[in-house]
PDB file of N, CA and C in Angstrom:
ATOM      1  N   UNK A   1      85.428 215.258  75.732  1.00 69.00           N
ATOM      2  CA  UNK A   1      85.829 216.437  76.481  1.00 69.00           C
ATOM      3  C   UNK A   1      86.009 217.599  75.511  1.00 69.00           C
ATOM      4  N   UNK A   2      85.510 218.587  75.470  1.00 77.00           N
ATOM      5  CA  UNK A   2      85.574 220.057  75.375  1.00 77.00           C
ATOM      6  C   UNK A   2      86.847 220.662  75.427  1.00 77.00           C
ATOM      7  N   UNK A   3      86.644 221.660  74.552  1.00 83.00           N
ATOM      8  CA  UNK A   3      88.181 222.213  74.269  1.00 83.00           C
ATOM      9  C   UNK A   3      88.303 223.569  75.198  1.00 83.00           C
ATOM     10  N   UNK A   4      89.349 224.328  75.216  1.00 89.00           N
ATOM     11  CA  UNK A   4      89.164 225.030  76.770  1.00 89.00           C
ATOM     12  C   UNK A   4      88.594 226.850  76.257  1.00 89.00           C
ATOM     13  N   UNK A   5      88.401 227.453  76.915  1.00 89.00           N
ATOM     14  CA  UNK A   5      87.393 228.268  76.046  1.00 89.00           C
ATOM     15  C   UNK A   5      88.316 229.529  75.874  1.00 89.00           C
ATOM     16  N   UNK A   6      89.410 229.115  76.452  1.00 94.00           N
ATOM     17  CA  UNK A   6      90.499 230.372  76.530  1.00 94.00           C
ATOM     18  C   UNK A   6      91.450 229.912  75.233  1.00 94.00           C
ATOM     19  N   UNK A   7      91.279 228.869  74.413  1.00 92.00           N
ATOM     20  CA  UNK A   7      91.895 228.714  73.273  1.00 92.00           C
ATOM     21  C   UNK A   7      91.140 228.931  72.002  1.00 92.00           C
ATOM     22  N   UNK A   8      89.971 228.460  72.504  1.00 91.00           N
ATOM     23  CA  UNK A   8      88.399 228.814  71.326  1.00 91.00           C
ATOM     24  C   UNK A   8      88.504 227.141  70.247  1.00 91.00           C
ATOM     25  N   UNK A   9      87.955 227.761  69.432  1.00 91.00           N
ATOM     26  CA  UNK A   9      87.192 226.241  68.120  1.00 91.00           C
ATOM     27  C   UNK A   9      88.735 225.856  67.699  1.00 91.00           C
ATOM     28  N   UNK A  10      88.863 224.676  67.343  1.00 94.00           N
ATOM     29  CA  UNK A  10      90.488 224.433  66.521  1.00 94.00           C
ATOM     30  C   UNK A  10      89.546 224.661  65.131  1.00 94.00           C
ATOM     31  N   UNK A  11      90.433 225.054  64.392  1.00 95.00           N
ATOM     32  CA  UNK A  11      89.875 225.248  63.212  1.00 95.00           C
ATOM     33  C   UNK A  11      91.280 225.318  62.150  1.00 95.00           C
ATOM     34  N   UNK A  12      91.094 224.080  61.023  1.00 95.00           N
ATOM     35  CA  UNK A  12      92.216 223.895  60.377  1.00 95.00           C
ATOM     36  C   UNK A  12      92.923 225.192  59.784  1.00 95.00           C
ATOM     37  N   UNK A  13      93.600 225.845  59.964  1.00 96.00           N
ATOM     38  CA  UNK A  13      93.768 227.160  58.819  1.00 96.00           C
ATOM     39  C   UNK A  13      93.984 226.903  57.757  1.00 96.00           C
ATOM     40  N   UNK A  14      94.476 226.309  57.158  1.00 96.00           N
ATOM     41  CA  UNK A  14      94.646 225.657  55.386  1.00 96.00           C
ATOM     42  C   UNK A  14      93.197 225.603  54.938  1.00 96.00           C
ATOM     43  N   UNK A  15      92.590 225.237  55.748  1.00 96.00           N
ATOM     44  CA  UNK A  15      91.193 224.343  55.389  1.00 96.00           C
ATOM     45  C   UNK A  15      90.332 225.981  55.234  1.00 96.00           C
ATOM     46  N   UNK A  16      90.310 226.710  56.271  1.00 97.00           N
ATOM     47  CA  UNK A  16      89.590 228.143  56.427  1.00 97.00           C
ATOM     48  C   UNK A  16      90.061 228.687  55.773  1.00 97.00           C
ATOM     49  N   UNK A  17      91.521 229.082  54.740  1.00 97.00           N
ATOM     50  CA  UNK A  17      91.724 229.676  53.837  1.00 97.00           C
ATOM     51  C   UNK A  17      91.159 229.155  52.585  1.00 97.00           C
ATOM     52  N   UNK A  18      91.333 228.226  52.462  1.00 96.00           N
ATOM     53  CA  UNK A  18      91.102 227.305  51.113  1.00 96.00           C
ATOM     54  C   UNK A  18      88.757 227.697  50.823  1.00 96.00           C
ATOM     55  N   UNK A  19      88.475 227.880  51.943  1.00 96.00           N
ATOM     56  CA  UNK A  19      87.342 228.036  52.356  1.00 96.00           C
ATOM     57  C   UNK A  19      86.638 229.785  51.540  1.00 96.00           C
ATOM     58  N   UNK A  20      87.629 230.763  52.249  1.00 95.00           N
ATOM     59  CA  UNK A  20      87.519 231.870  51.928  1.00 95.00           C
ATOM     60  C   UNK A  20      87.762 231.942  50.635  1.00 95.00           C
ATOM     61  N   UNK A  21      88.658 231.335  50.124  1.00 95.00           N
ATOM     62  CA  UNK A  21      88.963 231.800  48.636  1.00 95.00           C
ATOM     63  C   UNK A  21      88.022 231.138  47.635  1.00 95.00           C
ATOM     64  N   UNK A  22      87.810 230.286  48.171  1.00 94.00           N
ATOM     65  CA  UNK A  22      85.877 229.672  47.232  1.00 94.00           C
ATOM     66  C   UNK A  22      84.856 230.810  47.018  1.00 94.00           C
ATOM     67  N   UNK A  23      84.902 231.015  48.569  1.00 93.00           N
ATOM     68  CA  UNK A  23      83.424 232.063  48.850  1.00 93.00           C
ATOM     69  C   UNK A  23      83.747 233.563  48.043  1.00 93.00           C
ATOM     70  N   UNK A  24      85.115 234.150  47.903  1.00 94.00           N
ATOM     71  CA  UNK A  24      85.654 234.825  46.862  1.00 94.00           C
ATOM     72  C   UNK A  24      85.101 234.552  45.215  1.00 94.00           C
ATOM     73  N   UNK A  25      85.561 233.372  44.966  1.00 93.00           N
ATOM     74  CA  UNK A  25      85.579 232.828  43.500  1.00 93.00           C
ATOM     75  C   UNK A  25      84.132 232.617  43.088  1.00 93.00           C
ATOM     76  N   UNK A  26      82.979 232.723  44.222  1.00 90.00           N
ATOM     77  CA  UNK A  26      81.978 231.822  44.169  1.00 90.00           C
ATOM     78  C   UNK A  26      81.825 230.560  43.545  1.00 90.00           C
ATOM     79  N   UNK A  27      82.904 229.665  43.399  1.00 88.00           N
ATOM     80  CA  UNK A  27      83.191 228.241  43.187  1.00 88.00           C
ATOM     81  C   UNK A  27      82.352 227.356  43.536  1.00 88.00           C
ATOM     82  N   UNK A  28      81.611 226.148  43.193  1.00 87.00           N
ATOM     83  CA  UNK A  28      80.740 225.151  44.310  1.00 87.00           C
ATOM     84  C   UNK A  28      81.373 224.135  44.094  1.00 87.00           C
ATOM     85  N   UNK A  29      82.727 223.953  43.670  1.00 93.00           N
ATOM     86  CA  UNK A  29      83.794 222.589  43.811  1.00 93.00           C
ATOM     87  C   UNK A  29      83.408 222.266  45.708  1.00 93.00           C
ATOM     88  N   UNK A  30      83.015 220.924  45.713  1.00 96.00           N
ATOM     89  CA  UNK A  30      83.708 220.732  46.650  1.00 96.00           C
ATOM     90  C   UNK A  30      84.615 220.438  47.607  1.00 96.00           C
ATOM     91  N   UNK A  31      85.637 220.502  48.562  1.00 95.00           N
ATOM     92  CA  UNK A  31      86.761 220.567  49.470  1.00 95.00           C
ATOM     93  C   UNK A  31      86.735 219.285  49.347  1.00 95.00           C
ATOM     94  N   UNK A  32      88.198 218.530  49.049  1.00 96.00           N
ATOM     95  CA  UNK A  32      88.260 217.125  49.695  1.00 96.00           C
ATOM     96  C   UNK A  32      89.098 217.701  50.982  1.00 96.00           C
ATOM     97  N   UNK A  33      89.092 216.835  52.410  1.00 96.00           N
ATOM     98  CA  UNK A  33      89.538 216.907  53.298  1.00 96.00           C
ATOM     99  C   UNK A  33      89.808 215.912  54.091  1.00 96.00           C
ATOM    100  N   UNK A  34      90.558 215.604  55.161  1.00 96.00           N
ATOM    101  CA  UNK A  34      91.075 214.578  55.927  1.00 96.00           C
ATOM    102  C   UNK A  34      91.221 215.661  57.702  1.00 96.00           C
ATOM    103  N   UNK A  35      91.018 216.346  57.448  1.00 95.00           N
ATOM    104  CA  UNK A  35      90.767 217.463  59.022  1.00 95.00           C
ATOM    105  C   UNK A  35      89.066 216.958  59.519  1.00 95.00           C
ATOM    106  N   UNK A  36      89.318 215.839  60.183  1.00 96.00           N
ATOM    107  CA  UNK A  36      88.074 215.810  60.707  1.00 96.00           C
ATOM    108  C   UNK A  36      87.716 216.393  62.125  1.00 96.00           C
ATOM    109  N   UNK A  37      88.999 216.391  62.692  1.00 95.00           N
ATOM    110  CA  UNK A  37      88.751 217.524  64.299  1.00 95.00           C
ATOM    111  C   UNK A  37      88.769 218.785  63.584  1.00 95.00           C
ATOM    112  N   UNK A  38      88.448 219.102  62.714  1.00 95.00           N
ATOM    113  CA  UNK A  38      88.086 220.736  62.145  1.00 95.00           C
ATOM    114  C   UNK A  38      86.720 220.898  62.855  1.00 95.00           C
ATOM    115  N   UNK A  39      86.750 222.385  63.719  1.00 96.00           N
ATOM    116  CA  UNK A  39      85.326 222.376  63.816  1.00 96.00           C
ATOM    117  C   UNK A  39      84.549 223.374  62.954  1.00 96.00           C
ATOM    118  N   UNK A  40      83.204 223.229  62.614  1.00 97.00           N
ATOM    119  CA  UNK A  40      82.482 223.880  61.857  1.00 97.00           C
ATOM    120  C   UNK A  40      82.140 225.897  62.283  1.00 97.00           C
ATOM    121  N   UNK A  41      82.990 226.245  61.476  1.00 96.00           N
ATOM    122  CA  UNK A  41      82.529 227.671  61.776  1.00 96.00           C
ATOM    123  C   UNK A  41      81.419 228.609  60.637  1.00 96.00           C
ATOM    124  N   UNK A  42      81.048 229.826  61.031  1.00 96.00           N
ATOM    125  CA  UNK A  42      80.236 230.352  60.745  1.00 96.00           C
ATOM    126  C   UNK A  42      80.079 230.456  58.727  1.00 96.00           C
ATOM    127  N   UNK A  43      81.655 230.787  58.899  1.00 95.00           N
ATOM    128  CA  UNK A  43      82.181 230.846  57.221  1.00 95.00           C
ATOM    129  C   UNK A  43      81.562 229.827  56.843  1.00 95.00           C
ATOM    130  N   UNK A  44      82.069 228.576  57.091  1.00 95.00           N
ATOM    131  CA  UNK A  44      81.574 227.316  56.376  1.00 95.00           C
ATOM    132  C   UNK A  44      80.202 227.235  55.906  1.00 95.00           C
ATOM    133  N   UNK A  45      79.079 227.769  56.121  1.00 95.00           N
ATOM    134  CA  UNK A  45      78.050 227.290  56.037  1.00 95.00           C
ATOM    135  C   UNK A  45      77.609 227.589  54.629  1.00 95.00           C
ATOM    136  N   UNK A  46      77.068 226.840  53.658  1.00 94.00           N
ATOM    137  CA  UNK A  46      76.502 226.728  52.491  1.00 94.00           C
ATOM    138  C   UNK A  46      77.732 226.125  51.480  1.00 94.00           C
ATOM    139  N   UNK A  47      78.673 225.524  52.119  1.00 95.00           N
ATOM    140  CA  UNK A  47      79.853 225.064  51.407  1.00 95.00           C
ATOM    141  C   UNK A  47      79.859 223.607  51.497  1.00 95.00           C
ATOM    142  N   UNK A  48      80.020 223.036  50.551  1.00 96.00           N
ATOM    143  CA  UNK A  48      80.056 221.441  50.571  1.00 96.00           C
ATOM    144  C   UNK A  48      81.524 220.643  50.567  1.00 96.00           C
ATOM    145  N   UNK A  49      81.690 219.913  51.227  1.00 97.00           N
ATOM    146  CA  UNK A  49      83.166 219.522  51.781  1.00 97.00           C
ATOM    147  C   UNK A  49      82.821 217.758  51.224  1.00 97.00           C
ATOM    148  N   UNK A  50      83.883 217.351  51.268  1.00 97.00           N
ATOM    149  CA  UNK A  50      84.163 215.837  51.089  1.00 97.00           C
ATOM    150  C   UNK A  50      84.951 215.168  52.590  1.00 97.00           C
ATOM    151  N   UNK A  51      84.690 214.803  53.037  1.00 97.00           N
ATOM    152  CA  UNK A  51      85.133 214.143  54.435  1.00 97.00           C
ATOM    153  C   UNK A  51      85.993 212.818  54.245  1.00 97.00           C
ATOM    154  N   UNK A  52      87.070 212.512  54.843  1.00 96.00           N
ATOM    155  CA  UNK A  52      87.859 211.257  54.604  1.00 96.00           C
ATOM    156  C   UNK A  52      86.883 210.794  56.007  1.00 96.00           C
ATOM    157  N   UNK A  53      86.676 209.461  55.546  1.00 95.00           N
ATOM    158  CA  UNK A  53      86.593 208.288  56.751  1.00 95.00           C
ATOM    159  C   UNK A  53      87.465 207.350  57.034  1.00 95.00           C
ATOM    160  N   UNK A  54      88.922 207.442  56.181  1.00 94.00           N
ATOM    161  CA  UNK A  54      89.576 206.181  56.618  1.00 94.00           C
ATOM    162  C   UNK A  54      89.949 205.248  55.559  1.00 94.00           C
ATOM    163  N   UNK A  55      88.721 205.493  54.500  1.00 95.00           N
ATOM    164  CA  UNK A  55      88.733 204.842  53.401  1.00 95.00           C
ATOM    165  C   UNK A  55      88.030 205.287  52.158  1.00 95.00           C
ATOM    166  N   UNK A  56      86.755 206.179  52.722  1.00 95.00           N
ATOM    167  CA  UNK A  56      86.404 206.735  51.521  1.00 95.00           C
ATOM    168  C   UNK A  56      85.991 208.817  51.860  1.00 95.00           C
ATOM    169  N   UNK A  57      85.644 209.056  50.932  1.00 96.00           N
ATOM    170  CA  UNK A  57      85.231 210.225  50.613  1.00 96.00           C
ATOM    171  C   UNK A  57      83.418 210.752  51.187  1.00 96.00           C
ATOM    172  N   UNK A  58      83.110 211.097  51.966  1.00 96.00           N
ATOM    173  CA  UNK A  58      81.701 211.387  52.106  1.00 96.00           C
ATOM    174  C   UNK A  58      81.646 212.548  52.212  1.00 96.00           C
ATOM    175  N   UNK A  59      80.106 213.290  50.802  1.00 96.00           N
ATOM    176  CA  UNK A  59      79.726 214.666  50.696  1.00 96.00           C
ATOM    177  C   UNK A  59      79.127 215.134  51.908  1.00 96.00           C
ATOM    178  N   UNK A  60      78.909 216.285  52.036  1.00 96.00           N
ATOM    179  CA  UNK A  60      78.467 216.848  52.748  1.00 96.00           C
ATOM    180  C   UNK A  60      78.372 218.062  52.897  1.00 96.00           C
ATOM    181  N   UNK A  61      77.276 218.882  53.037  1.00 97.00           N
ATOM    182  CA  UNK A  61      76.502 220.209  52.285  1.00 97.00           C
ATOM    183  C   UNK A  61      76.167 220.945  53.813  1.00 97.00           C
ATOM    184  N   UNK A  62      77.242 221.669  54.224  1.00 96.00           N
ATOM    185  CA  UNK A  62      77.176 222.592  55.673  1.00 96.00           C
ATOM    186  C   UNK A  62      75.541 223.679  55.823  1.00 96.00           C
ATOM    187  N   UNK A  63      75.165 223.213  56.813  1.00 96.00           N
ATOM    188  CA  UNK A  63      74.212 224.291  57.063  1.00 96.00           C
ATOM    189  C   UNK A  63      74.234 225.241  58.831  1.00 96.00           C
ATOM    190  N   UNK A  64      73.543 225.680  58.723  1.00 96.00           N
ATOM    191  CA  UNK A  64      73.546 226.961  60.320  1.00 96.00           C
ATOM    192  C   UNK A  64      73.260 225.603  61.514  1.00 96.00           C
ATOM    193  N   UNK A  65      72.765 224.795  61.623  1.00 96.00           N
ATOM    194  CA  UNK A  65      72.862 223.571  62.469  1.00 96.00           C
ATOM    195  C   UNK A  65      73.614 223.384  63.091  1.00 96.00           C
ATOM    196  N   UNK A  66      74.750 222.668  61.931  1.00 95.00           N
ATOM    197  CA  UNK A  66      75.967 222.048  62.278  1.00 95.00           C
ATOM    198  C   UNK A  66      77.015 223.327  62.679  1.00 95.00           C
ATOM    199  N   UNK A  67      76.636 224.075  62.790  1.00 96.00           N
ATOM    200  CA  UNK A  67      78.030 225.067  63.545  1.00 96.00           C
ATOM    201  C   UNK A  67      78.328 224.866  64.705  1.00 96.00           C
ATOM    202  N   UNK A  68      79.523 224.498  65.405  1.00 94.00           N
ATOM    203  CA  UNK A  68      79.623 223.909  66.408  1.00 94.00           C
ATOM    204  C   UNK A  68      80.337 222.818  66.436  1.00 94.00           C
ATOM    205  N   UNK A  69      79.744 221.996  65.654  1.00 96.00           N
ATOM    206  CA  UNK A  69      80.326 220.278  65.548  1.00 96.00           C
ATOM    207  C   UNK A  69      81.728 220.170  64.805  1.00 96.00           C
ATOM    208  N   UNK A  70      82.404 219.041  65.145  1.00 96.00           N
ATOM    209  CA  UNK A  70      82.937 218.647  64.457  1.00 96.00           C
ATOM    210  C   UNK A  70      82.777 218.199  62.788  1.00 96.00           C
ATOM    211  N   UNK A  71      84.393 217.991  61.607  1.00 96.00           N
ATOM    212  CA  UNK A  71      83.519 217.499  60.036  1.00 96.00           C
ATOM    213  C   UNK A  71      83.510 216.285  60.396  1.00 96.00           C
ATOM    214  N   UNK A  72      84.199 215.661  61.523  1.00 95.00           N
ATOM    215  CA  UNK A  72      84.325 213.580  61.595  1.00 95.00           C
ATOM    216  C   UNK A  72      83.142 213.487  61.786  1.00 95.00           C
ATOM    217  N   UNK A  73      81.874 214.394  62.601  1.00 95.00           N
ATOM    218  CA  UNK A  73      80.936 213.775  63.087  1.00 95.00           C
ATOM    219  C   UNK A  73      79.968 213.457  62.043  1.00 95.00           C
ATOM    220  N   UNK A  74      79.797 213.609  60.785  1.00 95.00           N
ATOM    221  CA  UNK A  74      79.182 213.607  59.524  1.00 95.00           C
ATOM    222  C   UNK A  74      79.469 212.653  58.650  1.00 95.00           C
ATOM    223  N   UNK A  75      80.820 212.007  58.955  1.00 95.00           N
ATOM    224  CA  UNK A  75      81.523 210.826  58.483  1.00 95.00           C
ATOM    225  C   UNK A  75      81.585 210.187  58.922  1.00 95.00           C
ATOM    226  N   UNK A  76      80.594 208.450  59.207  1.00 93.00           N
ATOM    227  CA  UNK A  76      81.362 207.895  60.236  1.00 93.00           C
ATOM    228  C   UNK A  76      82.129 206.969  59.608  1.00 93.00           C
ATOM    229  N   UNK A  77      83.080 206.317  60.667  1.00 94.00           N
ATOM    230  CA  UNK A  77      84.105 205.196  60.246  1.00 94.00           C
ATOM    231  C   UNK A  77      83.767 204.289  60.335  1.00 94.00           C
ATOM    232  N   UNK A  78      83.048 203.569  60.872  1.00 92.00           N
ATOM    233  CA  UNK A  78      82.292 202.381  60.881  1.00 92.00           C
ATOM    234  C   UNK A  78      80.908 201.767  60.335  1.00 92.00           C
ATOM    235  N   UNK A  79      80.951 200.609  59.671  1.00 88.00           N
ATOM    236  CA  UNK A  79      79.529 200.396  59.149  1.00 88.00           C
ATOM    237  C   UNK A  79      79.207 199.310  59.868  1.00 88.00           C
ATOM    238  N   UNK A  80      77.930 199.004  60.156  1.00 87.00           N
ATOM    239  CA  UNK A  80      76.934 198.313  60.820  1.00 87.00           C
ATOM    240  C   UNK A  80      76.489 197.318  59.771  1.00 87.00           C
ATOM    241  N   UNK A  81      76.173 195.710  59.479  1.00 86.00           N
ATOM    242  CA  UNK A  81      76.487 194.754  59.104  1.00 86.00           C
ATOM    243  C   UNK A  81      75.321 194.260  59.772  1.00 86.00           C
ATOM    244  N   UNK A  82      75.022 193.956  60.548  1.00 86.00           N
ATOM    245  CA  UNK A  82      73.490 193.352  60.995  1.00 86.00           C
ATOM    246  C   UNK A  82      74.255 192.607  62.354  1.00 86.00           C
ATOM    247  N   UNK A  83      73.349 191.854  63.012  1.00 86.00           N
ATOM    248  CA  UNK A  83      74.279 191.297  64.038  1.00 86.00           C
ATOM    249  C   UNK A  83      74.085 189.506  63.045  1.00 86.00           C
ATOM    250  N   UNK A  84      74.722 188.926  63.737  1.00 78.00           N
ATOM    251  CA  UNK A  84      74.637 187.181  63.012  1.00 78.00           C
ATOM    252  C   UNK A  84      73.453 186.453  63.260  1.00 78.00           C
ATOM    253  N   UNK A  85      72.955 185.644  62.593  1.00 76.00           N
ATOM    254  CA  UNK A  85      71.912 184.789  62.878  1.00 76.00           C
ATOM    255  C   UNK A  85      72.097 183.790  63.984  1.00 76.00           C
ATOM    256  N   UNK A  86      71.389 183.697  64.656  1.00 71.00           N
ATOM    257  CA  UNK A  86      71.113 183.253  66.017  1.00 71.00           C
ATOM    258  C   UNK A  86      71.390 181.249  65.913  1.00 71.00           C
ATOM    259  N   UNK A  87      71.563 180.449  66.732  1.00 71.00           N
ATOM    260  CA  UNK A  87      71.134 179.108  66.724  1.00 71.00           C
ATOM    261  C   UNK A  87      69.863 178.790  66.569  1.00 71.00           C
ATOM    262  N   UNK A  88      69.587 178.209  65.813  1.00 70.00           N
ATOM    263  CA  UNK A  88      68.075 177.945  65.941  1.00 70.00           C
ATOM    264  C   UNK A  88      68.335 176.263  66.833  1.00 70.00           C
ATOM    265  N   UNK A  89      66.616 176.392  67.936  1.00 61.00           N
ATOM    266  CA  UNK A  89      66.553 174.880  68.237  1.00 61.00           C
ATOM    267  C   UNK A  89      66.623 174.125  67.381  1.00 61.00           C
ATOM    268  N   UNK A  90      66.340 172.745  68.268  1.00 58.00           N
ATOM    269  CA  UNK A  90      65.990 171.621  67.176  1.00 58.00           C
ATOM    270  C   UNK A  90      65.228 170.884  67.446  1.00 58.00           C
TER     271      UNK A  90
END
């Protein structure tokens, strides 16, 4: 579900300051972060962020695309393992 349009994007403010003052410094450190309902705004783009999943750190290099989205959606929390080997007859 969608956020209501009379409140607009959530957007971390720590995270959007910390953001601006890069694009100031022209810095290319990238952001570690744990704001994954942050959504991606216009600023962000050409800035590389580090995403928490829960357990680890994943890069990630913003482009004009992803504006819109969420940073969780770039991280996921779960890994895929294969499914199990089957019974074989006999």
């Amino acid at each position: 579900m969608s956020r209501s349009q009379k409140k607009g994007p959530y957007v971390d403010e720590k995270l959007y300051r910390r953001v601006l003052r890069l694009k100031q410094t022209g810095s290319v450190t990238p952001l570690r972060t744990w704001a994954r309902s942050c959504t991606i705004v216009p600023e962000f783009v050409g800035q590389k962020f580090e995403i928490h999943n829960g357990k680890t750190f994943h890069s990630l290099f913003v482009t004009e695309d992803m504006v819109g989205h969420k940073l969780g959606e770039f991280s996921p929390t779960r890994s895929f393992r294969g499914h199990t080997a089957g019974k074989k007859g006999k």
